[in-house]
PDB file of C-alpha atoms and ligand atoms in Angstrom:
ATOM      1  CA  MET A 717    -147.679  67.603 144.439  1.00 97.00           C
ATOM      2  CA  VAL A 718    -150.079  67.384 147.322  1.00 98.00           C
ATOM      3  CA  LEU A 719    -148.293  65.685 150.229  1.00 98.00           C
ATOM      4  CA  GLU A 720    -149.853  64.925 153.606  1.00 98.00           C
ATOM      5  CA  THR A 721    -148.181  62.984 156.406  1.00 98.00           C
ATOM      6  CA  ARG A 722    -149.894  61.500 159.402  1.00 98.00           C
ATOM      7  CA  ALA A 723    -148.513  59.577 162.410  1.00 98.00           C
ATOM      8  CA  VAL A 724    -150.215  58.341 165.557  1.00 97.00           C
ATOM      9  CA  GLU A 725    -149.389  56.289 168.632  1.00 94.00           C
ATOM     10  CA  PRO A 726    -148.181  53.689 169.467  1.00 93.00           C
ATOM     11  CA  PHE A 727    -145.680  53.440 166.556  1.00 94.00           C
ATOM     12  CA  PHE A 728    -145.684  57.015 165.223  1.00 97.00           C
ATOM     13  CA  LYS A 729    -145.212  55.566 161.783  1.00 98.00           C
ATOM     14  CA  ASN A 730    -145.664  57.962 158.878  1.00 98.00           C
ATOM     15  CA  GLY A 731    -148.536  57.275 156.592  1.00 98.00           C
ATOM     16  CA  TYR A 732    -148.600  59.383 153.375  1.00 98.00           C
ATOM     17  CA  VAL A 733    -151.146  60.706 150.951  1.00 98.00           C
ATOM     18  CA  LEU A 734    -149.671  61.915 147.667  1.00 98.00           C
ATOM     19  CA  GLY A 735    -151.845  63.686 145.117  1.00 98.00           C
ATOM     20  CA  CYS A 736    -151.536  65.215 141.701  1.00 98.00           C
ATOM     21  CA  GLU A 737    -152.493  68.845 141.934  1.00 97.00           C
ATOM     22  CA  GLU A 738    -153.863  68.808 138.349  1.00 97.00           C
ATOM     23  CA  THR A 739    -155.877  65.599 138.008  1.00 98.00           C
ATOM     24  CA  ARG A 740    -156.598  64.997 141.725  1.00 98.00           C
ATOM     25  CA  GLU A 741    -155.526  61.393 141.444  1.00 98.00           C
ATOM     26  CA  ALA A 742    -153.613  60.094 144.445  1.00 98.00           C
ATOM     27  CA  ILE A 743    -151.856  57.213 146.206  1.00 98.00           C
ATOM     28  CA  VAL A 744    -151.804  56.202 149.822  1.00 99.00           C
ATOM     29  CA  ILE A 745    -148.465  54.881 151.212  1.00 99.00           C
ATOM     30  CA  ASP A 746    -148.308  52.531 154.227  1.00 98.00           C
ATOM     31  CA  PRO A 747    -151.722  53.073 155.842  1.00 98.00           C
ATOM     32  CA  GLY A 748    -151.374  52.046 159.549  1.00 97.00           C
ATOM     33  CA  ASP A 749    -153.148  53.076 162.741  1.00 97.00           C
ATOM     34  CA  GLU A 750    -153.470  56.626 161.295  1.00 98.00           C
ATOM     35  CA  VAL A 751    -155.609  55.391 158.410  1.00 98.00           C
ATOM     36  CA  GLU A 752    -158.697  57.504 159.321  1.00 98.00           C
ATOM     37  CA  GLU A 753    -156.599  60.623 159.149  1.00 98.00           C
ATOM     38  CA  LEU A 754    -155.242  59.636 155.803  1.00 98.00           C
ATOM     39  CA  LEU A 755    -158.753  59.061 154.467  1.00 98.00           C
ATOM     40  CA  SER A 756    -159.735  62.512 155.806  1.00 98.00           C
ATOM     41  CA  ALA A 757    -156.778  64.115 153.990  1.00 98.00           C
ATOM     42  CA  LEU A 758    -157.924  62.571 150.751  1.00 98.00           C
ATOM     43  CA  THR A 759    -161.387  64.023 151.240  1.00 98.00           C
ATOM     44  CA  GLU A 760    -160.072  67.436 152.310  1.00 98.00           C
ATOM     45  CA  HIS A 761    -157.975  67.695 149.146  1.00 98.00           C
ATOM     46  CA  GLN A 762    -160.745  66.219 146.933  1.00 98.00           C
ATOM     47  CA  LEU A 763    -158.375  63.453 145.853  1.00 98.00           C
ATOM     48  CA  THR A 764    -159.257  60.083 144.330  1.00 98.00           C
ATOM     49  CA  ALA A 765    -156.916  57.308 145.283  1.00 98.00           C
ATOM     50  CA  LYS A 766    -155.673  54.906 142.617  1.00 98.00           C
ATOM     51  CA  TYR A 767    -153.406  52.675 144.620  1.00 98.00           C
ATOM     52  CA  ILE A 768    -152.346  51.713 148.144  1.00 98.00           C
ATOM     53  CA  LEU A 769    -148.582  51.135 147.891  1.00 98.00           C
ATOM     54  CA  LEU A 770    -146.616  49.509 150.746  1.00 98.00           C
ATOM     55  CA  THR A 771    -142.890  50.098 151.382  1.00 98.00           C
ATOM     56  CA  HIS A 772    -142.764  46.858 153.402  1.00 98.00           C
ATOM     57  CA  ALA A 773    -144.998  44.684 155.529  1.00 98.00           C
ATOM     58  CA  HIS A 774    -143.975  45.302 159.160  1.00 97.00           C
ATOM     59  CA  LEU A 775    -147.003  45.588 161.419  1.00 96.00           C
ATOM     60  CA  ASP A 776    -146.881  49.382 161.876  1.00 97.00           C
ATOM     61  CA  HIS A 777    -147.044  49.934 158.068  1.00 98.00           C
ATOM     62  CA  ILE A 778    -150.070  47.654 157.345  1.00 98.00           C
ATOM     63  CA  THR A 779    -152.624  47.822 160.141  1.00 97.00           C
ATOM     64  CA  GLY A 780    -154.784  50.264 158.164  1.00 97.00           C
ATOM     65  CA  VAL A 781    -154.644  48.442 154.809  1.00 98.00           C
ATOM     66  CA  GLY A 782    -157.957  46.671 155.187  1.00 97.00           C
ATOM     67  CA  ARG A 783    -159.745  49.800 156.286  1.00 97.00           C
ATOM     68  CA  ALA A 784    -158.249  51.819 153.474  1.00 98.00           C
ATOM     69  CA  ARG A 785    -159.000  49.214 150.843  1.00 98.00           C
ATOM     70  CA  ARG A 786    -162.644  48.929 151.972  1.00 97.00           C
ATOM     71  CA  ALA A 787    -163.057  52.715 151.971  1.00 98.00           C
ATOM     72  CA  LEU A 788    -161.269  53.340 148.631  1.00 98.00           C
ATOM     73  CA  GLY A 789    -161.771  50.170 146.641  1.00 98.00           C
ATOM     74  CA  VAL A 790    -158.335  50.307 145.084  1.00 98.00           C
ATOM     75  CA  PRO A 791    -155.594  47.680 144.678  1.00 98.00           C
ATOM     76  CA  VAL A 792    -152.831  47.150 147.251  1.00 98.00           C
ATOM     77  CA  GLY A 793    -149.247  46.598 146.140  1.00 98.00           C
ATOM     78  CA  LEU A 794    -146.364  44.978 147.961  1.00 98.00           C
ATOM     79  CA  HIS A 795    -143.024  43.359 147.185  1.00 98.00           C
ATOM     80  CA  ARG A 796    -143.367  39.647 146.922  1.00 98.00           C
ATOM     81  CA  GLU A 797    -140.619  38.899 149.395  1.00 98.00           C
ATOM     82  CA  ASP A 798    -142.461  40.632 152.237  1.00 98.00           C
ATOM     83  CA  ASN A 799    -145.681  38.676 151.778  1.00 98.00           C
ATOM     84  CA  PHE A 800    -144.688  36.238 154.512  1.00 96.00           C
ATOM     85  CA  LEU A 801    -144.634  39.180 156.946  1.00 96.00           C
ATOM     86  CA  TYR A 802    -147.884  40.571 155.505  1.00 97.00           C
ATOM     87  CA  GLU A 803    -149.654  37.253 156.006  1.00 97.00           C
ATOM     88  CA  HIS A 804    -148.408  37.026 159.593  1.00 95.00           C
ATOM     89  CA  ALA A 805    -149.819  40.420 160.692  1.00 95.00           C
ATOM     90  CA  VAL A 806    -151.663  38.761 163.566  1.00 95.00           C
ATOM     91  CA  GLN A 807    -148.429  37.065 164.811  1.00 94.00           C
ATOM     92  CA  GLN A 808    -146.467  40.321 164.393  1.00 94.00           C
ATOM     93  CA  GLY A 809    -149.076  41.959 166.645  1.00 94.00           C
ATOM     94  CA  LEU A 810    -148.626  39.315 169.305  1.00 94.00           C
ATOM     95  CA  MET A 811    -144.900  40.134 169.398  1.00 90.00           C
ATOM     96  CA  PHE A 812    -145.885  43.609 170.515  1.00 89.00           C
ATOM     97  CA  GLY A 813    -148.702  42.391 172.764  1.00 92.00           C
ATOM     98  CA  LEU A 814    -151.261  43.844 170.327  1.00 93.00           C
ATOM     99  CA  GLN A 815    -154.424  42.330 168.946  1.00 92.00           C
ATOM    100  CA  VAL A 816    -154.414  42.960 165.230  1.00 91.00           C
ATOM    101  CA  GLU A 817    -156.890  41.885 162.606  1.00 88.00           C
ATOM    102  CA  ARG A 818    -155.748  39.864 159.648  1.00 91.00           C
ATOM    103  CA  GLN A 819    -155.404  42.113 156.549  1.00 95.00           C
ATOM    104  CA  PRO A 820    -156.979  41.362 153.161  1.00 95.00           C
ATOM    105  CA  PRO A 821    -154.618  39.754 150.626  1.00 97.00           C
ATOM    106  CA  VAL A 822    -152.556  42.156 148.568  1.00 97.00           C
ATOM    107  CA  ASP A 823    -153.769  42.636 145.003  1.00 98.00           C
ATOM    108  CA  PHE A 824    -150.443  42.717 143.187  1.00 98.00           C
ATOM    109  CA  PHE A 825    -146.789  42.274 143.753  1.00 98.00           C
ATOM    110  CA  TYR A 826    -144.363  44.810 142.349  1.00 98.00           C
ATOM    111  CA  ASP A 827    -143.230  43.287 139.111  1.00 87.00           C
ATOM    112  CA  GLY A 828    -140.203  45.269 138.024  1.00 91.00           C
ATOM    113  CA  GLU A 829    -139.824  49.037 138.584  1.00 94.00           C
ATOM    114  CA  GLY A 830    -143.216  50.132 137.196  1.00 94.00           C
ATOM    115  CA  PRO A 831    -143.988  52.947 136.878  1.00 97.00           C
ATOM    116  CA  TRP A 832    -147.320  53.114 138.685  1.00 98.00           C
ATOM    117  CA  ARG A 833    -149.077  56.400 137.933  1.00 98.00           C
ATOM    118  CA  PHE A 834    -151.268  58.916 139.657  1.00 98.00           C
ATOM    119  CA  GLY A 835    -152.107  61.908 137.455  1.00 98.00           C
ATOM    120  CA  ARG A 836    -148.917  63.481 136.176  1.00 97.00           C
ATOM    121  CA  TYR A 837    -146.718  61.545 138.600  1.00 98.00           C
ATOM    122  CA  ASP A 838    -144.798  58.334 138.214  1.00 98.00           C
ATOM    123  CA  VAL A 839    -143.900  55.966 141.019  1.00 98.00           C
ATOM    124  CA  ARG A 840    -140.947  53.699 140.416  1.00 98.00           C
ATOM    125  CA  VAL A 841    -140.263  50.832 142.792  1.00 98.00           C
ATOM    126  CA  LEU A 842    -136.638  49.992 143.725  1.00 98.00           C
ATOM    127  CA  HIS A 843    -135.961  46.931 145.790  1.00 98.00           C
ATOM    128  CA  THR A 844    -134.017  47.900 148.963  1.00 98.00           C
ATOM    129  CA  PRO A 845    -133.788  44.743 151.198  1.00 98.00           C
ATOM    130  CA  GLY A 846    -132.044  44.632 154.518  1.00 98.00           C
ATOM    131  CA  HIS A 847    -134.566  45.959 157.060  1.00 98.00           C
ATOM    132  CA  CYS A 848    -136.746  43.180 155.693  1.00 97.00           C
ATOM    133  CA  PRO A 849    -136.488  41.031 152.558  1.00 98.00           C
ATOM    134  CA  GLY A 850    -139.132  42.877 150.528  1.00 98.00           C
ATOM    135  CA  GLY A 851    -138.428  46.471 151.502  1.00 98.00           C
ATOM    136  CA  VAL A 852    -138.637  48.955 148.661  1.00 98.00           C
ATOM    137  CA  CYS A 853    -138.031  52.619 147.924  1.00 98.00           C
ATOM    138  CA  LEU A 854    -140.878  54.387 146.117  1.00 98.00           C
ATOM    139  CA  VAL A 855    -139.386  56.974 143.752  1.00 98.00           C
ATOM    140  CA  VAL A 856    -142.030  59.640 143.026  1.00 98.00           C
ATOM    141  CA  GLN A 857    -141.413  62.109 140.214  1.00 98.00           C
ATOM    142  CA  LYS A 858    -143.560  64.403 138.042  1.00 97.00           C
ATOM    143  CA  GLN A 859    -143.461  63.228 134.467  1.00 95.00           C
ATOM    144  CA  ASN A 860    -140.812  65.029 132.319  1.00 88.00           C
ATOM    145  CA  GLU A 861    -139.882  67.446 135.017  1.00 85.00           C
ATOM    146  CA  GLY A 862    -138.977  67.951 138.577  1.00 82.00           C
ATOM    147  CA  LYS A 863    -136.824  66.060 141.021  1.00 93.00           C
ATOM    148  CA  PRO A 864    -137.605  62.681 142.437  1.00 97.00           C
ATOM    149  CA  SER A 865    -138.697  62.277 146.080  1.00 98.00           C
ATOM    150  CA  LEU A 866    -137.929  59.053 147.887  1.00 98.00           C
ATOM    151  CA  PHE A 867    -140.392  57.213 150.201  1.00 99.00           C
ATOM    152  CA  VAL A 868    -137.939  54.816 151.779  1.00 98.00           C
ATOM    153  CA  GLY A 869    -139.999  53.035 154.522  1.00 98.00           C
ATOM    154  CA  ASP A 870    -137.689  51.987 157.377  1.00 98.00           C
ATOM    155  CA  THR A 871    -134.561  51.564 155.278  1.00 98.00           C
ATOM    156  CA  LEU A 872    -133.072  55.058 156.131  1.00 98.00           C
ATOM    157  CA  PHE A 873    -133.982  57.635 158.725  1.00 98.00           C
ATOM    158  CA  ALA A 874    -132.687  61.160 159.491  1.00 98.00           C
ATOM    159  CA  GLY A 875    -129.519  60.289 161.384  1.00 98.00           C
ATOM    160  CA  SER A 876    -130.166  56.562 161.585  1.00 98.00           C
ATOM    161  CA  ILE A 877    -130.968  53.361 159.674  1.00 98.00           C
ATOM    162  CA  GLY A 878    -133.538  50.641 159.942  1.00 98.00           C
ATOM    163  CA  ARG A 879    -133.243  47.901 162.474  1.00 97.00           C
ATOM    164  CA  THR A 880    -132.071  44.530 161.158  1.00 97.00           C
ATOM    165  CA  ASP A 881    -132.842  42.251 164.132  1.00 94.00           C
ATOM    166  CA  LEU A 882    -136.293  41.326 162.925  1.00 90.00           C
ATOM    167  CA  PRO A 883    -137.036  38.219 160.757  1.00 87.00           C
ATOM    168  CA  GLY A 884    -135.358  38.483 157.441  1.00 92.00           C
ATOM    169  CA  GLY A 885    -133.244  41.543 158.452  1.00 96.00           C
ATOM    170  CA  ASN A 886    -129.584  41.819 157.488  1.00 98.00           C
ATOM    171  CA  LEU A 887    -127.259  44.700 158.291  1.00 98.00           C
ATOM    172  CA  GLU A 888    -124.832  44.234 155.361  1.00 98.00           C
ATOM    173  CA  THR A 889    -127.689  43.922 152.923  1.00 98.00           C
ATOM    174  CA  LEU A 890    -129.257  47.097 154.338  1.00 98.00           C
ATOM    175  CA  LEU A 891    -126.076  49.147 154.046  1.00 98.00           C
ATOM    176  CA  LYS A 892    -125.609  47.910 150.531  1.00 98.00           C
ATOM    177  CA  SER A 893    -129.193  48.902 149.614  1.00 98.00           C
ATOM    178  CA  ILE A 894    -128.623  52.398 151.051  1.00 98.00           C
ATOM    179  CA  ARG A 895    -125.260  52.886 149.361  1.00 98.00           C
ATOM    180  CA  ASP A 896    -126.060  51.340 145.973  1.00 98.00           C
ATOM    181  CA  VAL A 897    -129.672  52.389 145.544  1.00 98.00           C
ATOM    182  CA  LEU A 898    -130.503  55.361 147.736  1.00 98.00           C
ATOM    183  CA  PHE A 899    -127.124  57.084 147.506  1.00 98.00           C
ATOM    184  CA  SER A 900    -127.291  56.938 143.689  1.00 98.00           C
ATOM    185  CA  PHE A 901    -129.681  59.949 143.921  1.00 98.00           C
ATOM    186  CA  PRO A 902    -128.426  63.505 144.038  1.00 97.00           C
ATOM    187  CA  ASP A 903    -127.680  65.226 147.319  1.00 98.00           C
ATOM    188  CA  ASP A 904    -130.755  67.456 147.209  1.00 97.00           C
ATOM    189  CA  THR A 905    -133.195  64.544 146.881  1.00 98.00           C
ATOM    190  CA  ILE A 906    -135.746  64.654 149.689  1.00 98.00           C
ATOM    191  CA  VAL A 907    -136.141  61.412 151.742  1.00 98.00           C
ATOM    192  CA  TYR A 908    -139.444  60.700 153.450  1.00 98.00           C
ATOM    193  CA  SER A 909    -138.939  57.931 156.022  1.00 98.00           C
ATOM    194  CA  GLY A 910    -141.313  55.574 157.757  1.00 98.00           C
ATOM    195  CA  HIS A 911    -140.683  57.337 161.075  1.00 98.00           C
ATOM    196  CA  GLY A 912    -139.570  60.835 161.997  1.00 98.00           C
ATOM    197  CA  GLU A 913    -138.776  63.906 159.942  1.00 98.00           C
ATOM    198  CA  PRO A 914    -137.843  64.085 156.282  1.00 98.00           C
ATOM    199  CA  THR A 915    -134.171  64.433 155.444  1.00 98.00           C
ATOM    200  CA  THR A 916    -132.043  64.600 152.252  1.00 98.00           C
ATOM    201  CA  ILE A 917    -129.686  62.168 150.578  1.00 98.00           C
ATOM    202  CA  GLY A 918    -126.894  64.703 150.983  1.00 98.00           C
ATOM    203  CA  ARG A 919    -127.406  65.217 154.648  1.00 98.00           C
ATOM    204  CA  GLU A 920    -127.399  61.455 155.309  1.00 98.00           C
ATOM    205  CA  ARG A 921    -124.385  60.913 153.022  1.00 98.00           C
ATOM    206  CA  ARG A 922    -122.373  63.490 155.054  1.00 98.00           C
ATOM    207  CA  SER A 923    -123.578  62.975 158.581  1.00 97.00           C
ATOM    208  CA  ASN A 924    -125.434  59.702 159.168  1.00 98.00           C
ATOM    209  CA  PRO A 925    -123.251  57.911 161.767  1.00 97.00           C
ATOM    210  CA  PHE A 926    -124.032  54.471 160.337  1.00 97.00           C
ATOM    211  CA  LEU A 927    -122.838  55.469 156.826  1.00 95.00           C
ATOM    212  CA  VAL A 928    -119.960  57.912 157.032  1.00 90.00           C
TER     213      VAL A 928
HETATM  214 ZN1   ZN B1426    -140.226  48.209 159.460  1.00 63.10          ZN
HETATM  215 ZN1   ZN B1427    -141.880  51.122 160.794  1.00 63.10          ZN
END
């Protein structure tokens, strides 16, 4: 799988481009302020995007959606329960003292697990609320082979967990999502978070101070 990560100030939120090495189909996950770099990565790898998929709708994960959608002409997916956050992008920006443009409406809500497909890869969507009501984990796996990789948004980080003090956040719900959904994957499953470096399920299961 082609995998490119980009993060820029002020939030240093990870935006991802995932591509199928055979068919050159791709997805973009959480385009934010680094959207131009994600678009460049698509071009560099000669990839054609099929979807823009959002892990959740906090400001840092959506500020590049409009730009990406205009450039790529592909549908944007989000969990229904985060649409209230998505529609309040401008107000979210004001909380950080930032002027943010309103984003175009999403094209579809995740309706069940999927899968959504790019080339030989499947993306399953697992609801993992707690950091926000509509947070999801995107489970990416090559069809009929290979191990899944998890794109968890801000639910779980290397050595930490997502904050739960924003609207719709709940600590108990978050811990339950991590234990019941994320920790159901094997220890060697790689976790790509919304911020910071990748980690593994095993490492977090053993050493994450919020979970041991
Ligand atoms: Zn967030
Ligand atoms: Zn974030």
